[in-house]
Amino acid sequence: GMLNQPGSITLEVPLGATVKQVLLYWEGFMATDAPGDNTVTVAAAGGPGVAVVGTLIGGPTLFFNGAYASTFRADITGLGLVSAGNTTLQVSDMVFTNVANGAGVVVIFDDGSSNANIALRDGSDLAFVGFAGSLQTTVPQTFTFPASANNRIALVNLFFASVAGSVSGGTIRPTAIEFTTNGPNGGTTVLNNLLNSVSGPEWDHFAISVNLPADATSLTVQALSVDNLATGFLPASFDWLAAGLSIE
């Protein structure tokens, strides 16, 4: 969460692994129809800050009155800030005229084990059940991979902004994340009400293990603004920024 800056991001890369790529994401709302801040400052804990310029990969999109969402991505591999072991990065100087929601990092590494199927989807997908058209729900993201005769586990990393923090009202805002596999033993798993500013105000990150049955060749992920458990609370409005998949 970047409501209070600098924001800290703690990463754990297995000892002995080689970092191949480090991607920094950040997102916020502007009060007018203009892209947000494309430049932030990144530092390893205790080290000097480096100005990082990002690419606009989503928005600006009008979500609701006075909130135009923008998402940025920057490849910061060459800065050498992340290596094997534990790393804490500090992100600051992120300015949005409505709210700076949050920032997150994706690290791709080689630990010397077998090859993995890796895929990444990113951008800005806004959803609120009370809105119309494309803003009512998100676009399902389907990852494909070769079949296996064995059951496997996929690790799915997800970034979300603008759920349940003080700016969003500070109350429970129901959601659902659905994982659907194909094949003869496929099915759908639904995780309800995970989004709750668990990674700081207005920011959620999850690393979720998903079972892939034998002979499955696809996994579809979708985030929904719904109240499946009938809590009576208003479903969340949110921005889905990234979904990363790895299958060893």
PDB file of C-alpha atoms in Angstrom:
ATOM      1  CA  GLY A   1       0.000   0.000   0.000  1.00  0.00           C
ATOM      2  CA  MET A   2       1.237   3.460  -0.941  1.00  0.00           C
ATOM      3  CA  LEU A   3      -1.199   5.602   1.012  1.00  0.00           C
ATOM      4  CA  ASN A   4       1.712   6.301   3.363  1.00  0.00           C
ATOM      5  CA  GLN A   5       5.131   6.572   1.729  1.00  0.00           C
ATOM      6  CA  PRO A   6       7.694   5.178   1.478  1.00  0.00           C
ATOM      7  CA  GLY A   7       6.027   1.809   1.056  1.00  0.00           C
ATOM      8  CA  SER A   8       8.053  -1.337   1.819  1.00  0.00           C
ATOM      9  CA  ILE A   9       8.041  -4.521  -0.260  1.00  0.00           C
ATOM     10  CA  THR A  10       9.750  -7.610   1.174  1.00  0.00           C
ATOM     11  CA  LEU A  11      10.890 -10.305  -1.265  1.00  0.00           C
ATOM     12  CA  GLU A  12      12.274 -13.772  -0.638  1.00  0.00           C
ATOM     13  CA  VAL A  13      14.256 -15.437  -3.434  1.00  0.00           C
ATOM     14  CA  PRO A  14      15.628 -18.939  -2.718  1.00  0.00           C
ATOM     15  CA  LEU A  15      19.280 -19.024  -1.719  1.00  0.00           C
ATOM     16  CA  GLY A  16      21.473 -20.024  -4.652  1.00  0.00           C
ATOM     17  CA  ALA A  17      18.904 -18.900  -7.232  1.00  0.00           C
ATOM     18  CA  THR A  18      19.692 -16.477 -10.060  1.00  0.00           C
ATOM     19  CA  VAL A  19      17.368 -13.524 -10.535  1.00  0.00           C
ATOM     20  CA  LYS A  20      16.329 -13.336 -14.195  1.00  0.00           C
ATOM     21  CA  GLN A  21      13.818 -10.464 -14.186  1.00  0.00           C
ATOM     22  CA  VAL A  22      12.322  -7.980 -11.712  1.00  0.00           C
ATOM     23  CA  LEU A  23       9.136  -6.125 -12.643  1.00  0.00           C
ATOM     24  CA  LEU A  24       7.758  -3.231 -10.593  1.00  0.00           C
ATOM     25  CA  TYR A  25       4.065  -2.305 -10.817  1.00  0.00           C
ATOM     26  CA  TRP A  26       2.235   0.687  -9.384  1.00  0.00           C
ATOM     27  CA  GLU A  27      -1.339   1.988  -9.613  1.00  0.00           C
ATOM     28  CA  GLY A  28      -3.416   4.923  -8.499  1.00  0.00           C
ATOM     29  CA  PHE A  29      -6.384   7.152  -9.223  1.00  0.00           C
ATOM     30  CA  MET A  30      -6.198  10.612 -10.761  1.00  0.00           C
ATOM     31  CA  ALA A  31      -8.946  13.163 -10.103  1.00  0.00           C
ATOM     32  CA  THR A  32      -9.018  14.139 -13.790  1.00  0.00           C
ATOM     33  CA  ASP A  33      -8.672  12.341 -17.130  1.00  0.00           C
ATOM     34  CA  ALA A  34      -4.874  12.204 -17.143  1.00  0.00           C
ATOM     35  CA  PRO A  35      -2.256   9.478 -16.677  1.00  0.00           C
ATOM     36  CA  GLY A  36      -0.891   9.176 -13.173  1.00  0.00           C
ATOM     37  CA  ASP A  37       2.698   9.474 -12.011  1.00  0.00           C
ATOM     38  CA  ASN A  38       4.976   7.504 -14.343  1.00  0.00           C
ATOM     39  CA  THR A  39       8.069   8.035 -12.172  1.00  0.00           C
ATOM     40  CA  VAL A  40       8.722   6.647  -8.696  1.00  0.00           C
ATOM     41  CA  THR A  41      11.791   6.299  -6.500  1.00  0.00           C
ATOM     42  CA  VAL A  42      13.018   2.814  -5.574  1.00  0.00           C
ATOM     43  CA  ALA A  43      15.707   1.931  -3.048  1.00  0.00           C
ATOM     44  CA  ALA A  44      17.012  -1.134  -1.299  1.00  0.00           C
ATOM     45  CA  ALA A  45      16.553  -0.692   2.437  1.00  0.00           C
ATOM     46  CA  GLY A  46      19.163   1.778   3.650  1.00  0.00           C
ATOM     47  CA  GLY A  47      20.477   2.442   0.140  1.00  0.00           C
ATOM     48  CA  PRO A  48      20.194   5.442  -2.183  1.00  0.00           C
ATOM     49  CA  GLY A  49      16.996   5.985  -4.128  1.00  0.00           C
ATOM     50  CA  VAL A  50      16.839   5.556  -7.902  1.00  0.00           C
ATOM     51  CA  ALA A  51      14.263   7.265 -10.121  1.00  0.00           C
ATOM     52  CA  VAL A  52      12.357   4.653 -12.155  1.00  0.00           C
ATOM     53  CA  VAL A  53      10.230   5.558 -15.171  1.00  0.00           C
ATOM     54  CA  GLY A  54       7.381   3.178 -15.942  1.00  0.00           C
ATOM     55  CA  THR A  55       5.315   2.348 -19.009  1.00  0.00           C
ATOM     56  CA  LEU A  56       1.587   3.024 -18.861  1.00  0.00           C
ATOM     57  CA  ILE A  57      -0.027  -0.414 -19.353  1.00  0.00           C
ATOM     58  CA  GLY A  58      -3.603   0.421 -18.353  1.00  0.00           C
ATOM     59  CA  GLY A  59      -5.737   3.556 -18.329  1.00  0.00           C
ATOM     60  CA  PRO A  60      -6.380   6.267 -17.629  1.00  0.00           C
ATOM     61  CA  THR A  61      -9.864   4.792 -17.253  1.00  0.00           C
ATOM     62  CA  LEU A  62     -12.799   6.542 -15.564  1.00  0.00           C
ATOM     63  CA  PHE A  63     -13.933   4.191 -12.801  1.00  0.00           C
ATOM     64  CA  PHE A  64     -16.206   6.528 -10.889  1.00  0.00           C
ATOM     65  CA  ASN A  65     -16.517  10.256 -10.329  1.00  0.00           C
ATOM     66  CA  GLY A  66     -13.080  11.765  -9.716  1.00  0.00           C
ATOM     67  CA  ALA A  67     -11.229   8.453 -10.070  1.00  0.00           C
ATOM     68  CA  TYR A  68      -9.317   7.753 -13.281  1.00  0.00           C
ATOM     69  CA  ALA A  69      -7.237   4.576 -12.836  1.00  0.00           C
ATOM     70  CA  SER A  70      -3.715   4.194 -14.274  1.00  0.00           C
ATOM     71  CA  THR A  71      -1.321   1.249 -14.024  1.00  0.00           C
ATOM     72  CA  PHE A  72       2.421   1.382 -14.717  1.00  0.00           C
ATOM     73  CA  ARG A  73       5.114  -1.288 -15.139  1.00  0.00           C
ATOM     74  CA  ALA A  74       8.914  -0.942 -15.120  1.00  0.00           C
ATOM     75  CA  ASP A  75      11.634  -3.541 -15.591  1.00  0.00           C
ATOM     76  CA  ILE A  76      14.100  -2.822 -12.767  1.00  0.00           C
ATOM     77  CA  THR A  77      16.266  -5.926 -13.243  1.00  0.00           C
ATOM     78  CA  GLY A  78      19.287  -3.882 -14.284  1.00  0.00           C
ATOM     79  CA  LEU A  79      19.302  -1.910 -11.022  1.00  0.00           C
ATOM     80  CA  GLY A  80      20.594  -4.997  -9.196  1.00  0.00           C
ATOM     81  CA  LEU A  81      18.406  -4.321  -6.163  1.00  0.00           C
ATOM     82  CA  VAL A  82      17.046  -7.879  -5.854  1.00  0.00           C
ATOM     83  CA  SER A  83      19.202 -10.971  -5.343  1.00  0.00           C
ATOM     84  CA  ALA A  84      18.970 -14.383  -3.684  1.00  0.00           C
ATOM     85  CA  GLY A  85      17.821 -14.232  -0.089  1.00  0.00           C
ATOM     86  CA  ASN A  86      15.635 -11.609   1.557  1.00  0.00           C
ATOM     87  CA  THR A  87      15.358  -8.120   0.076  1.00  0.00           C
ATOM     88  CA  THR A  88      13.318  -5.140   1.222  1.00  0.00           C
ATOM     89  CA  LEU A  89      12.604  -2.431  -1.331  1.00  0.00           C
ATOM     90  CA  GLN A  90      11.245   0.998  -0.510  1.00  0.00           C
ATOM     91  CA  VAL A  91       9.053   2.829  -3.026  1.00  0.00           C
ATOM     92  CA  SER A  92       8.351   6.543  -2.711  1.00  0.00           C
ATOM     93  CA  ASP A  93       7.565   9.748  -4.634  1.00  0.00           C
ATOM     94  CA  MET A  94       4.434   8.210  -6.164  1.00  0.00           C
ATOM     95  CA  VAL A  95       1.956  11.043  -6.738  1.00  0.00           C
ATOM     96  CA  PHE A  96      -1.685  10.680  -7.833  1.00  0.00           C
ATOM     97  CA  THR A  97      -4.197  13.516  -7.406  1.00  0.00           C
ATOM     98  CA  ASN A  98      -6.914  11.239  -5.959  1.00  0.00           C
ATOM     99  CA  VAL A  99      -5.047   8.358  -4.286  1.00  0.00           C
ATOM    100  CA  ALA A 100      -1.819   6.403  -4.762  1.00  0.00           C
ATOM    101  CA  ASN A 101      -3.154   2.899  -4.182  1.00  0.00           C
ATOM    102  CA  GLY A 102      -0.112   0.659  -4.195  1.00  0.00           C
ATOM    103  CA  ALA A 103       2.937  -0.990  -5.713  1.00  0.00           C
ATOM    104  CA  GLY A 104       4.158  -4.555  -6.113  1.00  0.00           C
ATOM    105  CA  VAL A 105       7.077  -6.535  -7.500  1.00  0.00           C
ATOM    106  CA  VAL A 106       7.221  -9.744  -9.546  1.00  0.00           C
ATOM    107  CA  VAL A 107      10.529 -11.647  -9.534  1.00  0.00           C
ATOM    108  CA  ILE A 108      11.345 -14.401 -12.039  1.00  0.00           C
ATOM    109  CA  PHE A 109      14.272 -16.572 -10.922  1.00  0.00           C
ATOM    110  CA  ASP A 110      16.141 -19.744 -11.851  1.00  0.00           C
ATOM    111  CA  ASP A 111      16.766 -22.071  -8.909  1.00  0.00           C
ATOM    112  CA  GLY A 112      18.460 -24.770 -11.003  1.00  0.00           C
ATOM    113  CA  SER A 113      15.567 -27.207 -10.822  1.00  0.00           C
ATOM    114  CA  SER A 114      13.394 -28.390 -13.720  1.00  0.00           C
ATOM    115  CA  ASN A 115      11.977 -25.918 -16.216  1.00  0.00           C
ATOM    116  CA  ALA A 116       8.680 -24.261 -15.323  1.00  0.00           C
ATOM    117  CA  ASN A 117       5.753 -23.031 -17.397  1.00  0.00           C
ATOM    118  CA  ILE A 118       5.648 -19.295 -16.658  1.00  0.00           C
ATOM    119  CA  ALA A 119       3.095 -16.772 -17.896  1.00  0.00           C
ATOM    120  CA  LEU A 120       2.148 -13.234 -16.905  1.00  0.00           C
ATOM    121  CA  ARG A 121      -0.892 -11.068 -17.683  1.00  0.00           C
ATOM    122  CA  ASP A 122      -1.053  -7.438 -16.649  1.00  0.00           C
ATOM    123  CA  GLY A 123      -2.832  -4.151 -17.239  1.00  0.00           C
ATOM    124  CA  SER A 124      -5.840  -2.555 -15.550  1.00  0.00           C
ATOM    125  CA  ASP A 125      -9.156  -4.415 -15.269  1.00  0.00           C
ATOM    126  CA  LEU A 126     -11.715  -2.505 -13.217  1.00  0.00           C
ATOM    127  CA  ALA A 127     -14.894  -4.045 -11.813  1.00  0.00           C
ATOM    128  CA  PHE A 128     -17.905  -3.155  -9.666  1.00  0.00           C
ATOM    129  CA  VAL A 129     -21.139  -5.140  -9.805  1.00  0.00           C
ATOM    130  CA  GLY A 130     -23.219  -1.968  -9.715  1.00  0.00           C
ATOM    131  CA  PHE A 131     -21.708  -0.505 -12.881  1.00  0.00           C
ATOM    132  CA  ALA A 132     -22.672  -1.235 -16.473  1.00  0.00           C
ATOM    133  CA  GLY A 133     -20.850  -2.670 -19.469  1.00  0.00           C
ATOM    134  CA  SER A 134     -17.181  -3.602 -19.242  1.00  0.00           C
ATOM    135  CA  LEU A 135     -16.853  -2.102 -15.742  1.00  0.00           C
ATOM    136  CA  GLN A 136     -19.295  -4.582 -14.224  1.00  0.00           C
ATOM    137  CA  THR A 137     -16.884  -7.517 -14.184  1.00  0.00           C
ATOM    138  CA  THR A 138     -13.367  -8.526 -15.169  1.00  0.00           C
ATOM    139  CA  VAL A 139     -12.155 -10.418 -18.239  1.00  0.00           C
ATOM    140  CA  PRO A 140     -11.350 -14.086 -17.457  1.00  0.00           C
ATOM    141  CA  GLN A 141      -7.673 -14.865 -18.010  1.00  0.00           C
ATOM    142  CA  THR A 142      -6.935 -18.339 -19.393  1.00  0.00           C
ATOM    143  CA  PHE A 143      -3.446 -19.804 -19.121  1.00  0.00           C
ATOM    144  CA  THR A 144      -2.622 -22.842 -21.279  1.00  0.00           C
ATOM    145  CA  PHE A 145       0.101 -25.462 -20.801  1.00  0.00           C
ATOM    146  CA  PRO A 146       0.991 -29.009 -21.920  1.00  0.00           C
ATOM    147  CA  ALA A 147      -0.943 -31.884 -20.372  1.00  0.00           C
ATOM    148  CA  SER A 148       0.582 -34.173 -17.773  1.00  0.00           C
ATOM    149  CA  ALA A 149      -0.416 -37.648 -16.638  1.00  0.00           C
ATOM    150  CA  ASN A 150       0.144 -36.493 -13.048  1.00  0.00           C
ATOM    151  CA  ASN A 151      -1.581 -34.040 -10.763  1.00  0.00           C
ATOM    152  CA  ARG A 152       0.356 -30.786 -10.435  1.00  0.00           C
ATOM    153  CA  ILE A 153       0.296 -27.547  -8.469  1.00  0.00           C
ATOM    154  CA  ALA A 154       0.310 -24.095 -10.037  1.00  0.00           C
ATOM    155  CA  LEU A 155       1.378 -21.006  -8.143  1.00  0.00           C
ATOM    156  CA  VAL A 156      -0.722 -17.970  -9.061  1.00  0.00           C
ATOM    157  CA  ASN A 157       0.383 -14.470  -8.021  1.00  0.00           C
ATOM    158  CA  LEU A 158      -2.264 -11.726  -8.071  1.00  0.00           C
ATOM    159  CA  PHE A 159      -2.186  -7.937  -7.558  1.00  0.00           C
ATOM    160  CA  PHE A 160      -5.310  -5.894  -6.761  1.00  0.00           C
ATOM    161  CA  ALA A 161      -5.871  -2.256  -5.805  1.00  0.00           C
ATOM    162  CA  SER A 162      -8.606  -0.242  -4.122  1.00  0.00           C
ATOM    163  CA  VAL A 163     -10.413  -2.716  -1.856  1.00  0.00           C
ATOM    164  CA  ALA A 164     -11.502  -2.142   1.738  1.00  0.00           C
ATOM    165  CA  GLY A 165      -8.883   0.443   2.760  1.00  0.00           C
ATOM    166  CA  SER A 166      -9.659   3.704   4.491  1.00  0.00           C
ATOM    167  CA  VAL A 167     -10.119   5.469   1.150  1.00  0.00           C
ATOM    168  CA  SER A 168     -12.593   2.754   0.068  1.00  0.00           C
ATOM    169  CA  GLY A 169     -14.623   3.054   3.253  1.00  0.00           C
ATOM    170  CA  GLY A 170     -12.718   0.703   5.559  1.00  0.00           C
ATOM    171  CA  THR A 171     -15.430  -1.985   5.727  1.00  0.00           C
ATOM    172  CA  ILE A 172     -15.749  -5.536   4.411  1.00  0.00           C
ATOM    173  CA  ARG A 173     -16.255  -5.484   0.632  1.00  0.00           C
ATOM    174  CA  PRO A 174     -17.156  -8.939  -0.706  1.00  0.00           C
ATOM    175  CA  THR A 175     -15.370 -10.434  -3.725  1.00  0.00           C
ATOM    176  CA  ALA A 176     -14.668 -13.810  -5.294  1.00  0.00           C
ATOM    177  CA  ILE A 177     -11.693 -15.236  -7.179  1.00  0.00           C
ATOM    178  CA  GLU A 178     -12.498 -18.239  -9.366  1.00  0.00           C
ATOM    179  CA  PHE A 179      -9.999 -20.843 -10.618  1.00  0.00           C
ATOM    180  CA  THR A 180     -11.297 -23.208 -13.328  1.00  0.00           C
ATOM    181  CA  THR A 181      -9.370 -26.136 -14.806  1.00  0.00           C
ATOM    182  CA  ASN A 182     -10.372 -28.082 -17.900  1.00  0.00           C
ATOM    183  CA  GLY A 183     -10.034 -31.764 -18.710  1.00  0.00           C
ATOM    184  CA  PRO A 184     -11.861 -34.864 -17.475  1.00  0.00           C
ATOM    185  CA  ASN A 185     -11.173 -34.041 -13.824  1.00  0.00           C
ATOM    186  CA  GLY A 186     -11.454 -30.270 -14.110  1.00  0.00           C
ATOM    187  CA  GLY A 187     -13.645 -28.028 -12.029  1.00  0.00           C
ATOM    188  CA  THR A 188     -13.960 -24.617 -10.383  1.00  0.00           C
ATOM    189  CA  THR A 189     -12.621 -23.488  -7.013  1.00  0.00           C
ATOM    190  CA  VAL A 190     -13.995 -20.251  -5.562  1.00  0.00           C
ATOM    191  CA  LEU A 191     -12.165 -18.220  -2.914  1.00  0.00           C
ATOM    192  CA  ASN A 192     -14.497 -15.685  -1.333  1.00  0.00           C
ATOM    193  CA  ASN A 193     -13.712 -12.375   0.327  1.00  0.00           C
ATOM    194  CA  LEU A 194      -9.915 -12.565   0.239  1.00  0.00           C
ATOM    195  CA  LEU A 195      -9.469  -8.950  -0.869  1.00  0.00           C
ATOM    196  CA  ASN A 196      -9.216  -6.771   2.222  1.00  0.00           C
ATOM    197  CA  SER A 197      -6.149  -4.509   1.945  1.00  0.00           C
ATOM    198  CA  VAL A 198      -4.022  -7.383   3.231  1.00  0.00           C
ATOM    199  CA  SER A 199      -0.799  -5.837   1.858  1.00  0.00           C
ATOM    200  CA  GLY A 200      -1.365  -2.320   3.132  1.00  0.00           C
ATOM    201  CA  PRO A 201      -4.144   0.229   2.619  1.00  0.00           C
ATOM    202  CA  GLU A 202      -5.838  -0.189  -0.776  1.00  0.00           C
ATOM    203  CA  TRP A 203      -3.486  -3.011  -1.905  1.00  0.00           C
ATOM    204  CA  ASP A 204      -3.759  -6.810  -2.047  1.00  0.00           C
ATOM    205  CA  HIS A 205      -1.201  -9.395  -3.139  1.00  0.00           C
ATOM    206  CA  PHE A 206      -1.726 -13.150  -3.021  1.00  0.00           C
ATOM    207  CA  ALA A 207       0.404 -16.155  -3.916  1.00  0.00           C
ATOM    208  CA  ILE A 208      -2.167 -18.947  -4.221  1.00  0.00           C
ATOM    209  CA  SER A 209      -1.493 -22.640  -4.835  1.00  0.00           C
ATOM    210  CA  VAL A 210      -4.006 -24.178  -7.252  1.00  0.00           C
ATOM    211  CA  ASN A 211      -4.372 -27.924  -7.879  1.00  0.00           C
ATOM    212  CA  LEU A 212      -4.122 -28.933 -11.536  1.00  0.00           C
ATOM    213  CA  PRO A 213      -5.640 -32.377 -12.166  1.00  0.00           C
ATOM    214  CA  ALA A 214      -4.034 -34.854 -14.539  1.00  0.00           C
ATOM    215  CA  ASP A 215      -4.633 -34.090 -18.233  1.00  0.00           C
ATOM    216  CA  ALA A 216      -5.569 -30.448 -17.568  1.00  0.00           C
ATOM    217  CA  THR A 217      -4.275 -28.047 -20.218  1.00  0.00           C
ATOM    218  CA  SER A 218      -5.725 -24.735 -19.040  1.00  0.00           C
ATOM    219  CA  LEU A 219      -6.413 -22.689 -15.939  1.00  0.00           C
ATOM    220  CA  THR A 220      -8.843 -19.774 -16.089  1.00  0.00           C
ATOM    221  CA  VAL A 221      -8.703 -17.091 -13.400  1.00  0.00           C
ATOM    222  CA  GLN A 222     -11.362 -14.442 -12.843  1.00  0.00           C
ATOM    223  CA  ALA A 223     -11.968 -11.900 -10.072  1.00  0.00           C
ATOM    224  CA  LEU A 224     -15.575 -10.906  -9.376  1.00  0.00           C
ATOM    225  CA  SER A 225     -17.414  -8.158  -7.532  1.00  0.00           C
ATOM    226  CA  VAL A 226     -20.029 -10.357  -5.841  1.00  0.00           C
ATOM    227  CA  ASP A 227     -21.360 -11.269  -2.400  1.00  0.00           C
ATOM    228  CA  ASN A 228     -21.442 -15.057  -2.677  1.00  0.00           C
ATOM    229  CA  LEU A 229     -21.661 -15.559   1.092  1.00  0.00           C
ATOM    230  CA  ALA A 230     -24.629 -13.186   1.483  1.00  0.00           C
ATOM    231  CA  THR A 231     -22.870 -10.987   4.022  1.00  0.00           C
ATOM    232  CA  GLY A 232     -25.140  -8.079   3.155  1.00  0.00           C
ATOM    233  CA  PHE A 233     -22.158  -5.797   2.549  1.00  0.00           C
ATOM    234  CA  LEU A 234     -21.757  -3.924  -0.724  1.00  0.00           C
ATOM    235  CA  PRO A 235     -19.496  -5.892  -3.108  1.00  0.00           C
ATOM    236  CA  ALA A 236     -16.081  -4.378  -3.728  1.00  0.00           C
ATOM    237  CA  SER A 237     -14.986  -2.131  -6.535  1.00  0.00           C
ATOM    238  CA  PHE A 238     -11.390  -2.919  -7.492  1.00  0.00           C
ATOM    239  CA  ASP A 239      -8.625  -2.812 -10.086  1.00  0.00           C
ATOM    240  CA  TRP A 240      -7.010  -6.139 -11.070  1.00  0.00           C
ATOM    241  CA  LEU A 241      -3.442  -5.394 -12.171  1.00  0.00           C
ATOM    242  CA  ALA A 242      -1.555  -8.626 -12.675  1.00  0.00           C
ATOM    243  CA  ALA A 243      -1.801 -12.405 -12.704  1.00  0.00           C
ATOM    244  CA  GLY A 244       1.341 -14.534 -12.824  1.00  0.00           C
ATOM    245  CA  LEU A 245       1.378 -18.311 -13.249  1.00  0.00           C
ATOM    246  CA  SER A 246       4.176 -20.814 -12.690  1.00  0.00           C
ATOM    247  CA  ILE A 247       3.957 -24.616 -12.946  1.00  0.00           C
ATOM    248  CA  GLU A 248       7.068 -26.623 -12.143  1.00  0.00           C
TER     249      GLU A 248
END
